[in-house]
Amino acid sequence: MEYGHLGRTGLLVSKLCLGTMNFGPQTTEEDSFAIMDRAHELGINFFDTANVYGWKKGEGITENIIGRWFAKGGGRRERTVIATKLFGSMGDWPNEEKLSALNIRRAADASLRRMQTDYIDVYQAHHVDRDTPFEEFWEAMDILKQQGKILYVGSSNFAGWHIAKAQESARRRNTLGLVSEQSHYNLLVRAPELEVIPACEDYGLGLIPWSPLAGGLLGGILRKIDKGRSATDQIAAQLDKHRDKIERYEAFCDELGEDPANVGLAWLVHQRAVTAPIIGPRTIEQLDGTMRALEIELDDKALARLDEIFPGFKTAPEEYAW
């Protein structure tokens, strides 16, 4: 396993981040434990979760599973850089969602209890809160840092100008600010190249792409359907929309002799500002299979071919201005 710094920090994280969103709803607790143990065996030290994962309001099912795994000991917590998120609703009462100072305090304490740990490595805003000023956000996060409850702060689903605004607010407080941004970024979704990635580069944030395989569209979906597997209505609609690109992509992957899922991950690893794509295996076999992505070397010709199939963006404003 290779490791890199998370943005401009000294924190070293694995080149792949283990996403845990399936733990609970799709993967049993026993299998989740096995996947996390296997991740450590493979050298993956970076795990991502969120307080809403498990999708039963207020229960924090996935964080609880991680907490019970940490409680097994054996250095599990010490070897893990754990990133969790807050924003989504955890109850029906006011102030149980978003980024008010009150919710930040309560949500952090609740995540710590569920995960049976006394600190969170990277505490992330799951979305921008347009109703809470960044001054309030940073004051609450700074208090958590002073209390030793969190080490770093990250964002998710922020626009480029949100990142800039957050960083300038932190700068006025003489604090580190954001160290990472989780964005929806893959071969099919390349809008972050306009302003999010330039903002990450300028302010020193590590980019953590989520949905790296576009919900399965880049994971060899055509060959899976050919083998009789079904697709959800949403994925089927997206496949109809992008079928020409997907057909060309899978044909190119055949030329390379590589699995489409691994090519999609390898492309992300090659992109500027990217620290670690989030992988979401439901089984150990899927986890083991993703390791091949770190071995694939995409040369300039291969990268150009992928850009031809899935056109990207120039940095703004050059994309739309002279």
mmCIF file of C-alpha atoms in Angstrom, residues 17-40 44 46-56 59-70 72 76 80-84 114-115 278-288:
data_model
loop_
_atom_site.group_PDB
_atom_site.id
_atom_site.type_symbol
_atom_site.label_atom_id
_atom_site.label_comp_id
_atom_site.label_asym_id
_atom_site.label_seq_id
_atom_site.Cartn_x
_atom_site.Cartn_y
_atom_site.Cartn_z
ATOM 1 C CA CYS A 17 -10.218 5.104 1.518
ATOM 2 C CA LEU A 18 -12.587 2.443 2.856
ATOM 3 C CA GLY A 19 -16.153 3.704 2.636
ATOM 4 C CA THR A 20 -18.533 2.157 5.171
ATOM 5 C CA MET A 21 -21.937 3.272 3.892
ATOM 6 C CA ASN A 22 -22.941 -0.328 3.164
ATOM 7 C CA PHE A 23 -22.224 -1.478 6.731
ATOM 8 C CA GLY A 24 -25.586 -2.270 8.239
ATOM 9 C CA PRO A 25 -28.032 -1.779 5.364
ATOM 10 C CA GLN A 26 -26.306 -4.133 2.885
ATOM 11 C CA THR A 27 -23.432 -5.762 4.771
ATOM 12 C CA THR A 28 -23.934 -7.618 8.048
ATOM 13 C CA GLU A 29 -21.980 -6.618 11.139
ATOM 14 C CA GLU A 30 -19.950 -9.826 10.987
ATOM 15 C CA ASP A 31 -19.035 -9.245 7.348
ATOM 16 C CA SER A 32 -18.328 -5.557 8.079
ATOM 17 C CA PHE A 33 -15.845 -6.600 10.770
ATOM 18 C CA ALA A 34 -14.181 -8.975 8.324
ATOM 19 C CA ILE A 35 -13.926 -6.269 5.648
ATOM 20 C CA MET A 36 -12.345 -3.806 8.085
ATOM 21 C CA ASP A 37 -9.880 -6.428 9.309
ATOM 22 C CA ARG A 38 -8.986 -7.270 5.726
ATOM 23 C CA ALA A 39 -8.550 -3.571 4.924
ATOM 24 C CA HIS A 40 -5.909 -3.333 7.641
ATOM 25 C CA ILE A 44 -5.712 0.582 4.184
ATOM 26 C CA PHE A 46 -8.201 5.509 6.052
ATOM 27 C CA PHE A 47 -11.892 4.795 6.802
ATOM 28 C CA ASP A 48 -14.826 7.109 6.043
ATOM 29 C CA THR A 49 -18.294 7.102 7.594
ATOM 30 C CA ALA A 50 -21.097 9.495 8.626
ATOM 31 C CA ASN A 51 -23.525 9.802 11.508
ATOM 32 C CA VAL A 52 -26.509 9.262 9.189
ATOM 33 C CA TYR A 53 -25.190 6.044 7.630
ATOM 34 C CA GLY A 54 -27.484 3.129 8.315
ATOM 35 C CA TRP A 55 -30.358 5.324 7.191
ATOM 36 C CA LYS A 56 -32.504 4.968 10.319
ATOM 37 C CA GLU A 59 -29.549 5.500 15.210
ATOM 38 C CA GLY A 60 -26.091 5.914 13.664
ATOM 39 C CA ILE A 61 -26.067 2.236 12.741
ATOM 40 C CA THR A 62 -22.803 2.295 10.785
ATOM 41 C CA GLU A 63 -20.896 4.296 13.399
ATOM 42 C CA ASN A 64 -22.095 1.812 16.033
ATOM 43 C CA ILE A 65 -20.742 -1.086 13.966
ATOM 44 C CA ILE A 66 -17.384 0.651 13.670
ATOM 45 C CA GLY A 67 -17.404 1.316 17.413
ATOM 46 C CA ARG A 68 -17.979 -2.325 18.260
ATOM 47 C CA TRP A 69 -15.135 -3.228 15.872
ATOM 48 C CA PHE A 70 -12.823 -0.717 17.563
ATOM 49 C CA LYS A 72 -12.382 -5.578 19.861
ATOM 50 C CA ARG A 76 -7.816 -1.476 15.465
ATOM 51 C CA THR A 80 -7.243 3.698 11.724
ATOM 52 C CA VAL A 81 -7.582 7.271 10.536
ATOM 53 C CA ILE A 82 -11.315 7.613 11.024
ATOM 54 C CA ALA A 83 -13.266 10.300 9.180
ATOM 55 C CA THR A 84 -16.915 10.887 9.935
ATOM 56 C CA ARG A 114 -21.157 5.427 18.994
ATOM 57 C CA MET A 115 -17.634 4.775 17.732
ATOM 58 C CA ILE A 278 -13.603 6.158 -1.476
ATOM 59 C CA ILE A 279 -14.280 2.504 -2.211
ATOM 60 C CA GLY A 280 -17.424 0.855 -0.856
ATOM 61 C CA PRO A 281 -16.990 -2.926 -1.004
ATOM 62 C CA ARG A 282 -19.861 -5.104 0.151
ATOM 63 C CA THR A 283 -17.645 -8.200 0.353
ATOM 64 C CA ILE A 284 -14.006 -9.091 1.017
ATOM 65 C CA GLU A 285 -13.739 -10.296 -2.573
ATOM 66 C CA GLN A 286 -14.735 -6.866 -3.862
ATOM 67 C CA LEU A 287 -12.225 -5.249 -1.512
ATOM 68 C CA ASP A 288 -9.408 -7.503 -2.671
#
